[in-house]
Amino acid sequence: MLEKILDERLVRRRGMTYGSFGDDLKRGGEMVDAEEVAPPSENGEVQTVKAGGGLKSWITDFMNLLKAFIGLNFMYISFAMSKAGLVRGVVGITVIAWLTYISCIMLVKVKNALPKEVRAANKHLTYGDVARITSGPRAELVVNGALILTQFGYCTGYLIFLAHTTHDMVQSSWPNWGFVLVPLPLLVLIAQLRSVRSLGPFSAFANLSLLVGFVAVVVYISMNFEFQPTSPPISAFPIFFGQVTAALEGIGLVLPVEASMSDPKYFDRVLALALSCLTFVLMTVGVLGFVTFGEDTKSIILMNMQGSGIITGIKIVLCLGILFTYPLQLVPVVQSLEGWVAGGPPIAAHVIAHEIGQAGIEIDQEIEREQEEAEDEENMAAVANPDEDPIPTEHTGRRTLFANQWYQVLCRFLVVMATALVAMFAGKSFGLFQSLIGSLGAAFLAYTGPAYLHWHMFRNEMGPLGKLRDFFIFVIGIVGSVVGTTVTLMEMFRADDGGASAP
């Protein structure tokens, strides 16, 4: 029932439903919202402008977009470079960043071409919502399934990162997988936090820890710089593709961030600036780390940094930041499982992918407020219709800090344990696991999905070059996913059989 209320709220203001748009989607539709209307853009499109503007708004929008993409990526980009080589790596990062930019722009254009009634009814249209409206419920299922898969994978990667880094600090004879068990009691507890808003302080601390880690990595490499790059075989390039795709994947937050901007018509410029800065950061750390450590580059660059109490302190700060970010990344997976147990579909609708940055928190606080209002409506409906079968919840009228329903507690416990099991069995190399997630889920989300939706929406308006571009990006997503997954799995199996593998 809650899901039904949320869907109705999505189009309530215009009194229409998704079904009424299914066969009538306008191409290049007007962009009109409940705020104010800007002058037409160069292509004649009317756009929404929210209150505010100026330099402060630009900086806020830029930071939100940057934080949607930033994360642990600078920690493993040097290892990715070691799988490509210096020249191929620099060119590869540049091309993948460009593909990411084009794909994000395509997805936003598809959303802006939806009928104005849909966009005016809810500014929080998600990637999955756009897929459903343009291509049907199966497309939404695939997109949201991929989002949940990648979020589960990122959470598992965090556990692998914690286990490897802790093992490296204490120099224990205990195997790496054993260190996955160490943070589990705390993670199980934090995962029980009921509200996304409760995670705000944890995300702020994670941002600070990442900044400390980045500065420490750059300073350490600069002080120990050597020029000793290696030339890996071309057969290792798919691993590089998977890792860099994972490093630049933030498309699940692009639509919510664009909708929250004070002036969305400048989205393409702000996105270009954010991705340029991120590319510069990744290129700097990746190149410096790779040419300094060469074939000894570890899958986590921190493990190449040894020798002082300061380094150990930095590792501890980063581990704490990742530890407290884990439950934020877990939210979409938990919400999907809880919704299924409560009688909903196995793959939830309205999935918002959370990144390590504060942007996910800021956006989801507003979404959560809407969900709480929907819950209140559900409670009133239950009182008015006591004979209807409610979903298995027991609302008390006051909001608790932790989950207090048996199925919520159980679902969160099971999801945390599932990530731990995968980390124990598949986490011999953090770098290879990140490559697997990038190839298996992120490549589809970042390239294949936007290219298909853009072609589906504009195929009757595009010229041959536009169609060729969409086809090219679509193929890159498919081929990169298949080849990257296959090569990475082969490398992981080889490592399990005793072959050399970076820790």
XYZ file of C-alpha atoms in Angstrom:
503
model
C 0.000 0.000 0.000
C 2.853 2.382 0.778
C 4.276 1.815 -2.715
C 0.892 2.652 -4.209
C 0.712 5.893 -2.228
C 4.192 6.888 -3.397
C 3.287 6.193 -7.031
C 0.116 8.247 -6.713
C 2.057 11.116 -5.146
C 4.363 11.077 -8.166
C 1.628 12.407 -10.472
C -0.989 13.689 -8.052
C -0.694 17.400 -8.775
C -1.890 16.970 -12.359
C -4.349 14.188 -11.571
C -2.815 11.764 -14.075
C -1.118 8.367 -13.972
C 1.825 6.851 -15.798
C -0.461 4.795 -17.987
C -1.939 7.880 -19.602
C 1.463 8.776 -21.058
C 2.575 5.362 -22.287
C 1.703 5.830 -25.946
C 1.927 9.589 -26.169
C 5.399 10.680 -24.990
C 6.359 14.044 -26.472
C 9.713 14.251 -28.130
C 11.732 17.153 -26.783
C 8.887 18.032 -24.416
C 8.736 21.249 -22.458
C 10.594 21.377 -19.179
C 8.116 23.038 -16.837
C 8.023 22.656 -13.094
C 6.100 24.167 -10.236
C 8.717 26.892 -9.792
C 9.398 29.523 -12.447
C 10.124 29.325 -16.176
C 13.380 30.465 -17.731
C 13.718 31.956 -21.208
C 13.951 29.328 -23.960
C 17.365 27.779 -24.495
C 19.182 27.782 -27.814
C 17.170 24.777 -29.010
C 13.892 26.439 -28.033
C 13.316 24.297 -24.956
C 11.595 25.896 -21.988
C 13.403 25.147 -18.743
C 12.783 25.348 -15.042
C 14.726 27.724 -12.815
C 14.466 27.337 -9.081
C 14.906 30.176 -6.653
C 18.492 31.234 -6.181
C 21.479 31.495 -8.468
C 24.872 33.064 -8.713
C 28.299 31.826 -7.736
C 27.161 30.239 -4.480
C 24.587 28.098 -6.277
C 27.125 27.089 -8.909
C 29.552 25.978 -6.204
C 26.819 24.031 -4.379
C 25.693 22.283 -7.572
C 29.288 21.522 -8.532
C 30.058 20.018 -5.119
C 26.904 17.882 -5.166
C 27.800 16.486 -8.570
C 31.427 15.932 -7.619
C 30.397 14.113 -4.446
C 28.043 11.929 -6.479
C 31.099 10.487 -8.263
C 33.864 10.675 -5.667
C 34.601 7.768 -3.349
C 37.221 5.101 -2.872
C 38.095 5.329 -6.564
C 41.435 7.110 -6.053
C 42.515 4.217 -3.806
C 42.536 1.655 -6.613
C 43.128 3.738 -9.728
C 46.922 3.119 -9.615
C 46.278 -0.634 -9.692
C 43.959 -0.094 -12.669
C 46.768 1.791 -14.426
C 49.096 -1.147 -13.784
C 46.716 -3.291 -15.872
C 46.764 -0.875 -18.805
C 50.175 0.773 -18.901
C 50.973 4.463 -18.893
C 49.815 5.510 -22.374
C 46.818 3.169 -22.611
C 45.842 4.101 -19.071
C 45.864 7.875 -19.647
C 43.941 7.517 -22.915
C 41.552 4.994 -21.339
C 40.664 7.190 -18.361
C 40.069 10.148 -20.694
C 37.821 8.171 -23.036
C 35.834 6.553 -20.219
C 35.311 9.965 -18.581
C 34.056 11.324 -21.915
C 31.684 8.359 -22.344
C 30.415 8.914 -18.801
C 29.732 12.586 -19.552
C 27.874 11.810 -22.793
C 25.803 9.081 -21.093
C 24.792 11.336 -18.195
C 23.732 14.069 -20.624
C 21.718 11.526 -22.613
C 19.868 10.335 -19.518
C 18.993 13.900 -18.483
C 17.782 14.685 -22.021
C 15.501 11.664 -21.933
C 14.035 12.819 -18.619
C 13.548 16.365 -19.918
C 11.734 15.042 -22.986
C 9.046 13.421 -20.840
C 5.650 15.164 -20.725
C 5.687 18.210 -18.488
C 2.918 16.713 -16.348
C 5.188 13.885 -15.257
C 8.086 16.160 -14.363
C 5.899 18.771 -12.699
C 4.274 16.072 -10.550
C 7.557 14.944 -9.014
C 11.026 16.404 -9.246
C 12.517 13.183 -7.860
C 12.254 11.055 -11.004
C 14.906 8.351 -10.746
C 16.836 6.419 -13.378
C 14.408 3.519 -12.980
C 11.358 5.806 -13.191
C 12.583 7.216 -16.503
C 13.252 3.700 -17.810
C 9.708 2.614 -16.893
C 7.986 5.631 -18.447
C 9.928 5.423 -21.694
C 10.397 1.674 -22.158
C 8.048 -0.128 -19.777
C 8.232 -1.934 -16.418
C 10.819 -4.478 -17.581
C 13.296 -1.708 -18.300
C 12.769 -0.322 -14.800
C 13.287 -3.801 -13.343
C 16.602 -4.200 -15.182
C 17.863 -0.731 -14.227
C 16.901 -0.983 -10.573
C 18.247 -4.533 -10.400
C 21.597 -3.304 -11.730
C 21.595 -0.404 -9.252
C 20.938 -2.730 -6.322
C 23.564 -5.188 -7.564
C 26.233 -2.494 -7.814
C 25.335 -1.058 -4.401
C 25.610 -4.542 -2.886
C 28.944 -4.925 -4.658
C 30.258 -1.595 -3.382
C 29.295 -2.575 0.183
C 31.102 -5.869 -0.258
C 34.098 -3.979 -1.645
C 34.150 -1.811 1.472
C 34.413 -4.926 3.627
C 37.247 -6.236 1.456
C 38.994 -2.859 1.749
C 38.624 -2.901 5.546
C 39.849 -6.483 5.795
C 42.935 -5.991 3.612
C 43.898 -2.664 5.165
C 43.503 -3.965 8.728
C 45.459 -7.116 7.891
C 48.236 -4.983 6.418
C 48.395 -2.750 9.516
C 48.622 -5.539 12.102
C 50.740 -7.888 9.940
C 48.840 -10.886 11.273
C 49.198 -14.490 10.196
C 45.415 -14.691 10.241
C 44.083 -14.881 6.637
C 42.579 -11.790 5.019
C 39.066 -13.209 4.986
C 39.147 -13.552 8.759
C 39.391 -9.774 9.130
C 36.015 -9.425 7.401
C 34.491 -10.658 10.660
C 36.056 -7.933 12.816
C 33.724 -4.986 11.972
C 30.544 -7.062 11.611
C 29.047 -6.427 15.090
C 29.330 -2.650 14.634
C 28.068 -2.809 11.044
C 25.042 -4.862 12.051
C 24.224 -2.234 14.680
C 24.692 0.782 12.390
C 22.665 -0.903 9.655
C 19.690 -0.925 12.019
C 19.466 2.890 11.930
C 15.986 3.509 10.637
C 16.377 6.906 8.988
C 18.629 7.975 6.131
C 18.891 11.322 7.886
C 20.495 9.585 10.867
C 23.459 8.734 8.641
C 24.341 12.370 7.880
C 27.149 12.694 10.466
C 28.688 9.422 9.255
C 28.752 10.671 5.661
C 30.325 13.975 6.734
C 33.074 12.089 8.579
C 33.607 9.875 5.521
C 34.085 12.956 3.329
C 36.706 14.288 5.728
C 38.519 10.948 5.901
C 38.659 10.730 2.103
C 40.159 14.203 1.885
C 42.796 13.253 4.459
C 43.510 10.029 2.585
C 43.859 11.754 -0.778
C 46.281 14.363 0.544
C 48.308 11.669 2.330
C 48.545 9.491 -0.786
C 49.693 12.370 -3.018
C 52.262 13.592 -0.458
C 53.651 10.085 0.156
C 53.992 9.289 -3.538
C 55.588 12.667 -4.241
C 58.162 12.089 -1.503
C 58.969 8.586 -2.763
C 58.647 9.241 -6.479
C 60.479 7.027 -8.965
C 59.916 6.479 -12.650
C 59.577 2.732 -13.159
C 56.392 2.029 -15.135
C 55.793 -1.439 -16.574
C 54.170 -2.571 -19.806
C 51.342 -5.003 -19.008
C 49.899 -7.221 -21.761
C 46.857 -5.969 -23.652
C 44.935 -8.976 -22.314
C 44.791 -7.255 -18.896
C 43.072 -4.149 -20.304
C 39.502 -5.404 -19.593
C 40.377 -5.362 -15.873
C 41.351 -1.704 -16.276
C 38.033 -1.034 -18.051
C 36.026 -2.563 -15.210
C 37.881 -0.687 -12.498
C 37.761 2.723 -14.174
C 34.075 2.240 -15.039
C 33.419 1.505 -11.353
C 35.546 4.511 -10.385
C 33.525 6.894 -12.576
C 30.079 5.379 -12.046
C 27.721 7.823 -10.372
C 24.866 7.926 -12.849
C 22.350 6.666 -10.289
C 22.493 10.074 -8.597
C 22.634 12.253 -11.715
C 18.881 12.803 -12.098
C 18.225 13.648 -8.423
C 21.215 16.010 -8.350
C 20.104 17.693 -11.597
C 16.598 18.130 -10.203
C 17.975 19.714 -7.024
C 20.050 22.293 -8.916
C 19.153 25.954 -8.591
C 19.511 26.351 -12.369
C 19.267 23.004 -14.226
C 19.886 24.548 -17.661
C 23.584 24.728 -16.732
C 23.725 21.071 -15.779
C 25.943 20.083 -18.711
C 28.568 22.691 -17.807
C 28.576 21.818 -14.117
C 28.787 18.111 -14.965
C 31.689 18.740 -17.344
C 33.543 20.665 -14.641
C 32.881 18.006 -11.975
C 33.992 15.131 -14.219
C 37.056 17.098 -15.358
C 38.111 17.629 -11.744
C 37.487 13.980 -10.892
C 39.428 12.850 -13.963
C 42.329 15.091 -12.967
C 42.333 13.612 -9.451
C 42.221 10.029 -10.717
C 44.817 10.696 -13.396
C 47.186 12.334 -10.898
C 47.016 9.557 -8.316
C 46.864 6.808 -10.930
C 49.894 7.930 -12.901
C 52.017 8.884 -9.900
C 51.246 5.658 -8.060
C 51.789 3.432 -11.068
C 55.079 4.932 -12.267
C 56.404 4.960 -8.677
C 55.542 1.389 -7.684
C 55.457 -0.239 -11.130
C 54.671 -3.937 -11.059
C 54.510 -3.814 -7.249
C 51.440 -1.537 -7.311
C 48.911 -2.949 -4.849
C 45.175 -3.081 -5.449
C 44.831 -0.589 -2.563
C 47.462 2.139 -2.829
C 47.548 2.480 0.978
C 49.267 -0.910 1.122
C 52.225 0.564 -0.753
C 52.566 3.170 1.999
C 54.625 1.868 4.905
C 56.984 3.010 7.613
C 55.526 5.525 10.072
C 52.922 6.076 12.741
C 51.420 8.879 10.653
C 50.710 6.461 7.807
C 49.094 4.035 10.246
C 46.954 6.861 11.646
C 45.791 7.802 8.150
C 44.845 4.200 7.438
C 42.814 4.091 10.659
C 40.977 7.327 9.771
C 40.149 6.001 6.302
C 38.952 2.677 7.696
C 36.639 4.510 10.107
C 35.297 6.631 7.266
C 34.571 3.573 5.144
C 33.100 1.752 8.130
C 30.548 4.498 8.714
C 29.765 4.873 5.007
C 28.897 1.213 4.568
C 25.301 1.528 5.879
C 24.639 4.463 3.532
C 25.578 2.364 0.514
C 23.438 -0.457 1.897
C 20.190 1.548 1.951
C 18.852 0.630 -1.553
C 19.518 -3.071 -0.976
C 17.832 -3.027 2.433
C 14.842 -1.044 1.171
C 14.326 -3.478 -1.697
C 14.454 -6.539 0.564
C 12.198 -4.954 3.184
C 9.679 -3.971 0.521
C 9.646 -7.511 -0.841
C 9.052 -9.007 2.613
C 6.302 -6.431 3.143
C 4.505 -7.694 0.051
C 6.042 -5.566 -2.682
C 8.052 -6.597 -5.761
C 11.478 -8.235 -5.288
C 13.126 -5.236 -6.986
C 11.951 -1.972 -5.444
C 10.808 1.050 -7.433
C 12.216 4.573 -6.947
C 15.735 3.293 -6.230
C 18.248 6.032 -5.380
C 21.853 4.861 -5.523
C 23.878 6.284 -2.657
C 27.487 7.310 -3.074
C 30.028 8.039 -0.382
C 29.476 11.792 -0.727
C 26.991 13.941 1.148
C 24.959 14.462 -2.044
C 23.082 11.204 -1.561
C 22.191 12.153 2.004
C 20.949 15.627 1.052
C 18.707 14.332 -1.726
C 17.351 11.390 0.197
C 16.437 13.481 3.230
C 13.788 15.192 1.143
C 12.674 11.910 -0.404
C 12.463 10.348 3.019
C 10.254 13.169 4.250
C 7.870 12.405 1.387
C 7.941 8.724 2.296
C 7.128 9.558 5.907
C 4.181 11.642 4.744
C 3.063 8.668 2.653
C 3.332 6.455 5.723
C 1.115 8.887 7.624
C -1.440 8.698 4.819
C -1.210 4.925 4.978
C -1.901 4.997 8.714
C -4.953 7.199 8.223
C -6.169 4.900 5.456
C -5.742 1.905 7.746
C -7.847 3.608 10.423
C -10.531 4.493 7.901
C -10.556 0.962 6.425
C -9.792 -1.431 9.284
C -10.986 -4.464 7.296
C -8.181 -4.163 4.722
C -5.091 -6.308 5.184
C -2.190 -3.989 6.045
C 1.422 -4.595 5.198
C 3.311 -6.155 8.119
C 4.151 -2.964 10.009
C 3.125 -1.622 13.377
C 3.267 2.161 13.216
C 3.166 3.705 16.647
C 2.973 7.359 15.609
C 6.499 8.177 16.792
C 9.675 7.618 14.844
C 12.406 5.566 16.472
C 16.137 5.822 15.839
C 16.519 2.117 15.038
C 14.359 -0.286 13.059
C 11.777 -1.755 15.409
C 9.902 -4.236 13.227
C 11.041 -7.831 13.230
C 11.234 -8.099 9.440
C 13.287 -4.887 9.175
C 15.791 -6.059 11.780
C 16.052 -9.470 10.106
C 16.429 -8.061 6.586
C 19.213 -5.693 7.612
C 21.046 -8.416 9.490
C 20.791 -10.800 6.522
C 22.033 -8.211 4.006
C 25.071 -7.368 6.154
C 25.874 -11.065 6.551
C 25.457 -11.639 2.801
C 27.993 -8.929 1.965
C 30.364 -10.447 4.523
C 30.056 -13.926 2.994
C 30.735 -12.632 -0.516
C 33.708 -10.613 0.783
C 35.147 -13.698 2.469
C 34.858 -15.942 -0.587
C 35.503 -13.478 -3.433
C 37.722 -10.878 -1.832
C 41.257 -12.132 -2.345
C 41.960 -9.013 -4.429
C 40.132 -5.748 -3.820
C 41.129 -4.482 -7.267
C 39.772 -7.514 -9.093
C 36.509 -7.385 -7.169
C 36.036 -3.703 -8.058
C 36.699 -4.603 -11.691
C 34.022 -7.298 -11.483
C 31.444 -4.848 -10.113
C 32.398 -2.273 -12.733
C 32.042 -4.768 -15.580
C 29.030 -6.646 -14.257
C 26.783 -3.757 -13.220
C 28.321 -0.311 -13.613
C 29.032 -0.682 -17.354
C 25.362 -1.354 -18.049
C 24.200 1.554 -15.895
C 26.764 4.003 -17.233
C 26.702 3.182 -20.965
C 24.183 0.601 -22.159
C 21.121 1.915 -20.316
C 21.420 5.618 -21.234
C 22.298 4.827 -24.870
C 19.266 2.566 -25.250
C 16.840 4.965 -23.551
C 18.138 7.890 -25.627
C 17.796 5.927 -28.866
C 14.326 4.733 -27.849
C 13.158 8.285 -27.130
C 14.761 10.150 -30.044
C 15.239 7.530 -32.768
C 12.729 9.257 -35.072
C 14.467 12.625 -34.710
C 18.168 11.771 -34.785
C 20.287 11.736 -37.891
C 22.680 8.911 -38.837
C 25.512 10.296 -36.711
C 23.330 10.497 -33.617
C 22.114 6.942 -34.080
C 25.669 5.758 -34.711
C 26.820 7.425 -31.465
C 24.069 5.735 -29.445
C 24.848 2.381 -31.053
C 28.574 2.830 -30.402
C 28.092 3.564 -26.685
C 25.534 0.761 -26.377
C 27.995 -1.735 -27.882
C 30.833 -0.508 -25.668
C 28.640 -1.157 -22.642
C 27.686 -4.663 -23.752
C 31.125 -5.767 -24.989
C 32.920 -4.153 -22.060
C 30.578 -5.858 -19.620
C 30.922 -9.316 -21.161
C 34.674 -9.213 -21.801
C 35.490 -7.409 -18.552
C 33.454 -9.844 -16.451
C 34.948 -12.878 -18.199
C 38.584 -11.754 -17.913
C 38.160 -10.619 -14.304
C 36.541 -13.898 -13.250
C 39.335 -15.842 -14.955
C 41.916 -13.779 -13.080
C 40.076 -14.287 -9.791
C 39.934 -18.046 -10.309
C 43.604 -18.066 -11.239
C 44.408 -16.245 -7.984
C 42.351 -18.784 -6.013
C 44.329 -21.605 -7.643
C 47.587 -20.118 -6.380
C 48.481 -17.723 -9.176
C 49.977 -14.319 -8.457
C 47.490 -11.685 -7.492
C 47.767 -8.239 -6.023
C 46.462 -8.124 -2.468
